[in-house]
Coordinates of C-alpha atoms and ligand atoms in Angstrom, one line a residue:
X1 CA 66.7 -3.4 44.0
X2 CA 64.1 -4.0 41.4
X3 CA 62.2 -6.3 43.6
X4 CA 62.2 -3.8 46.4
X5 CA 60.1 -1.3 44.2
X6 CA 56.7 -2.8 44.6
X7 CA 57.4 -3.3 48.3
X8 CA 58.1 0.2 48.8
X9 CA 55.0 1.3 46.7
X10 CA 52.9 -0.7 48.8
X11 CA 54.3 0.8 51.8
X12 CA 53.8 4.3 50.5
X13 CA 50.5 3.4 49.6
X14 CA 49.8 2.2 53.1
X15 CA 51.1 5.3 54.5
X16 CA 49.2 7.6 52.3
X17 CA 46.0 5.7 53.3
X18 CA 46.8 6.1 57.0
X19 CA 46.8 9.9 56.3
X20 CA 44.0 10.0 53.9
X21 CA 41.8 7.0 54.5
X22 CA 40.6 5.9 51.0
X23 CA 37.0 4.9 50.1
X24 CA 35.5 2.3 47.9
X25 CA 34.7 3.9 44.3
X26 CA 31.4 2.0 44.4
X27 CA 30.0 1.9 48.2
X28 CA 32.1 4.6 49.9
X29 CA 32.9 2.1 52.6
X30 CA 36.6 2.5 53.9
X31 CA 39.1 0.5 52.2
X32 CA 41.3 -1.9 54.0
X33 CA 44.7 -0.6 54.1
X34 CA 47.0 -2.3 51.6
X35 CA 44.9 -4.9 50.9
X36 CA 42.2 -3.1 49.0
X37 CA 42.5 -0.5 46.3
X38 CA 39.7 1.4 44.6
X39 CA 37.0 -1.3 45.0
X40 CA 36.4 -3.0 48.3
X41 CA 36.5 -6.9 48.3
X42 CA 32.9 -6.8 49.4
X43 CA 31.8 -5.2 46.1
X44 CA 34.4 -7.3 44.1
X45 CA 32.6 -10.5 45.6
X46 CA 29.4 -9.1 43.8
X47 CA 30.7 -9.2 40.4
X48 CA 28.7 -11.5 38.4
X49 CA 31.2 -13.9 36.2
X50 CA 30.4 -15.1 32.8
X51 CA 29.0 -18.8 33.8
X52 CA 29.9 -21.6 31.4
X53 CA 28.6 -22.9 28.9
X54 CA 29.0 -19.9 26.7
X55 CA 29.0 -19.7 22.7
X56 CA 32.4 -20.8 21.6
X57 CA 32.7 -17.6 19.4
X58 CA 31.2 -14.6 21.2
X59 CA 31.1 -15.8 24.7
X60 CA 27.6 -15.3 25.2
X61 CA 26.1 -17.4 28.1
X62 CA 24.0 -20.4 26.6
X63 CA 21.0 -21.7 28.4
X64 CA 22.3 -25.2 29.3
X65 CA 25.1 -27.7 28.3
X66 CA 22.6 -29.5 26.3
X67 CA 22.1 -26.4 24.1
X68 CA 25.7 -26.2 23.7
X69 CA 25.7 -29.7 22.6
X70 CA 23.2 -29.0 19.8
X71 CA 24.8 -25.6 18.8
X72 CA 28.2 -24.7 20.0
X73 CA 27.4 -20.9 18.7
X74 CA 24.5 -18.7 19.8
X75 CA 21.9 -17.7 17.1
X76 CA 23.5 -14.3 16.6
X77 CA 27.0 -16.0 15.6
X78 CA 25.1 -18.5 13.5
X79 CA 23.4 -15.9 11.5
X80 CA 26.2 -13.2 11.1
X81 CA 29.7 -13.2 10.1
X82 CA 32.1 -12.8 12.8
X83 CA 35.7 -11.8 11.9
X84 CA 37.2 -12.3 15.5
X85 CA 38.2 -15.8 16.5
X86 CA 36.5 -15.4 19.7
X87 CA 35.5 -12.9 22.3
X88 CA 35.3 -13.4 26.2
X89 CA 34.7 -11.0 29.1
X90 CA 35.1 -10.8 33.0
X91 CA 31.3 -10.8 33.8
X92 CA 27.9 -9.6 33.0
X93 CA 27.1 -6.0 32.4
X94 CA 25.1 -5.3 35.5
X95 CA 25.5 -4.3 39.0
X96 CA 29.0 -3.6 40.6
X97 CA 30.7 -4.2 37.0
X98 CA 28.2 -1.8 35.3
X99 CA 28.7 0.9 38.1
X100 CA 32.5 0.5 37.9
X101 CA 32.6 0.8 34.1
X102 CA 30.5 3.9 34.3
X103 CA 32.7 5.8 36.6
X104 CA 35.7 4.5 34.8
X105 CA 34.3 5.9 31.6
X106 CA 32.2 8.7 32.3
X107 CA 33.2 9.9 35.6
X108 CA 37.2 10.3 35.1
X109 CA 38.0 7.5 37.8
X110 CA 41.0 6.4 35.7
X111 CA 42.6 4.7 38.7
X112 CA 40.1 2.0 38.2
X113 CA 42.1 0.8 35.2
X114 CA 44.1 -1.1 37.6
X115 CA 41.6 -3.2 39.2
X116 CA 39.6 -3.5 36.0
X117 CA 42.6 -4.5 34.1
X118 CA 43.9 -6.9 36.7
X119 CA 40.2 -8.7 36.4
X120 CA 40.7 -8.9 32.7
X121 CA 44.1 -10.4 32.6
X122 CA 42.8 -12.9 35.5
X123 CA 40.1 -13.9 33.3
X124 CA 42.3 -15.0 30.5
X125 CA 45.6 -15.8 32.2
X126 CA 44.6 -19.7 32.2
X127 CA 43.9 -19.9 28.5
X128 CA 46.5 -21.3 26.2
X129 CA 46.1 -18.8 23.4
X130 CA 47.2 -15.9 25.7
X131 CA 50.7 -17.1 24.7
X132 CA 50.1 -16.6 20.9
X133 CA 49.2 -12.8 21.2
X134 CA 51.6 -10.7 19.3
X135 CA 50.0 -7.3 19.6
X136 CA 47.2 -5.7 21.8
X137 CA 44.9 -3.1 20.0
X138 CA 42.5 -0.9 22.0
X139 CA 39.2 0.1 20.3
X140 CA 39.7 3.8 19.5
X141 CA 37.5 6.7 20.1
X142 CA 36.7 9.4 17.5
X143 CA 38.8 12.5 18.1
X144 CA 36.0 14.8 19.2
X145 CA 35.1 12.3 22.0
X146 CA 38.6 11.6 23.0
X147 CA 39.1 15.4 23.5
X148 CA 35.8 15.8 25.4
X149 CA 36.6 12.8 27.8
X150 CA 40.5 13.5 27.7
X151 CA 41.3 9.7 27.6
X152 CA 40.3 6.4 25.7
X153 CA 39.1 3.9 28.7
X154 CA 40.0 1.1 26.4
X155 CA 43.6 2.5 25.6
X156 CA 44.1 2.7 29.5
X157 CA 43.2 -1.1 29.9
X158 CA 45.3 -1.9 27.0
X159 CA 48.2 -0.4 28.3
X160 CA 47.7 -1.9 31.7
X161 CA 47.3 -5.4 30.2
X162 CA 50.3 -5.0 27.8
X163 CA 52.4 -4.2 30.7
X164 CA 51.2 -7.3 32.7
X165 CA 51.5 -9.7 29.9
X166 CA 54.7 -8.0 28.4
X167 CA 53.0 -7.9 24.9
X168 CA 53.5 -4.5 22.8
X169 CA 50.3 -2.3 22.4
X170 CA 49.4 -0.6 19.2
X171 CA 48.0 2.8 20.4
X172 CA 47.6 5.0 17.0
X173 CA 47.3 2.6 14.1
X174 CA 43.8 1.7 14.2
X175 CA 41.8 4.9 13.9
X176 CA 38.2 5.8 14.2
X177 CA 37.5 8.0 11.1
X178 CA 33.7 8.5 11.6
X179 CA 32.0 10.0 14.5
X180 CA 29.3 7.6 15.4
X181 CA 26.2 7.9 17.7
X182 CA 26.7 6.0 20.9
X183 CA 25.9 2.2 20.2
X184 CA 23.8 1.9 23.5
X185 CA 21.0 3.7 22.1
X186 CA 20.6 1.7 18.8
X187 CA 19.3 -1.9 18.0
X188 CA 21.4 -4.5 16.6
X189 CA 21.3 -3.7 12.8
X190 CA 21.4 0.0 13.6
X191 CA 24.6 -0.7 15.4
X192 CA 26.2 -2.5 12.6
X193 CA 25.4 0.2 10.1
X194 CA 26.6 2.7 12.6
X195 CA 30.1 1.6 12.9
X196 CA 30.5 0.1 9.2
X197 CA 33.5 1.9 7.8
X198 CA 34.0 3.9 10.8
X199 CA 37.7 2.7 11.3
X200 CA 40.9 2.5 9.2
X201 CA 44.3 1.2 9.7
X202 CA 47.3 3.7 8.8
X203 CA 50.0 1.1 8.5
X204 CA 48.6 -2.3 7.7
X205 CA 52.3 -3.8 7.9
X206 CA 52.2 -3.7 11.8
X207 CA 49.4 -6.2 11.6
X208 CA 50.3 -8.6 9.0
X209 CA 50.2 -12.1 9.9
X210 CA 49.7 -11.0 13.6
X211 CA 47.4 -12.5 16.4
X212 CA 45.7 -9.4 17.9
X213 CA 44.1 -9.3 21.3
X214 CA 41.4 -6.4 20.7
X215 CA 40.5 -4.6 24.1
X216 CA 37.0 -2.9 24.7
X217 CA 35.0 -2.1 27.7
X218 CA 31.7 -3.6 27.0
X219 CA 30.6 -6.2 24.2
X220 CA 26.9 -6.0 23.4
X221 CA 26.1 -7.1 20.0
X222 CA 29.7 -7.1 19.2
X223 CA 29.4 -4.8 16.2
X224 CA 32.2 -2.5 17.0
X225 CA 34.5 -5.2 17.8
X226 CA 33.3 -7.2 14.8
X227 CA 33.9 -4.1 12.4
X228 CA 37.4 -3.7 13.9
X229 CA 38.3 -7.2 13.4
X230 CA 37.1 -7.0 9.8
X231 CA 39.4 -4.0 9.2
X232 CA 42.3 -5.8 10.9
X233 CA 41.9 -9.1 9.0
X234 CA 41.8 -6.8 5.8
X235 CA 45.2 -5.6 6.9
X236 CA 46.5 -9.2 7.2
X237 CA 45.9 -10.0 10.8
X238 CA 45.8 -13.8 11.3
X239 CA 43.5 -14.0 14.3
X240 CA 41.6 -11.5 16.6
X241 CA 40.7 -12.2 20.0
X242 CA 38.5 -9.9 21.9
X243 CA 38.6 -9.2 25.6
X244 CA 36.0 -6.9 27.4
X245 CA 35.5 -5.9 31.0
X246 CA 31.7 -6.9 30.6
X247 CA 29.3 -8.6 28.4
X248 CA 25.5 -7.8 27.9
X249 CA 23.4 -10.9 28.1
Ligands
ZN1 ZN1 32.5 -1.3 48.1
ZN2 ZN1 27.9 -16.1 19.7

């Protein structure tokens, strides 16, 4: 009976599309019935994946394999303390992915959580450490921003990924206690200062000895992920892995 449910859902979706043909959220071309949802395959193919070699720590693309041999870490990771074990992303923050994140984050297109969540799961499913994750934590928004937006995009993604991988999600323990300026408008050092002490953990016990998968939408300098990792480590978390949809290069 349970195996029939996804099939019934697909058929219902197909029927719904027959009556109300759906469009690609990005290019407005009609979606192919049943096969495509939210974003057409043409747009999906345009996503620019992160190419190897990357920095062992933050996942930043490195110039060449030779430069990786010289330094397995990028300049930022060599000069600043990173509290996470490593960070990875689906693709670079440009083009299709950038537009999809914008619609998902600022235009209320929450249905995109499915396709973006899928891309995130696909990007890490082959990695051995995925079996070691104990708990998933989304980067929280401050109360005012959450009220204004109505949802936390990272929490939606964390919920989707948690369900797919059957890993529990901690939704309200890590809190943002300081309303910060949007990181996008700031330089690297300002970003670090902006998020310093902006988060707190209410029940540290939940993370004690745990391996945490931290979820966010975009990794730029990593200041927010690093600050959350610092607080999680302080609460006793053993390892932090960061996963985002996109990465600035
Ligand atoms: Zn499209
Ligand atoms: Zn790095």
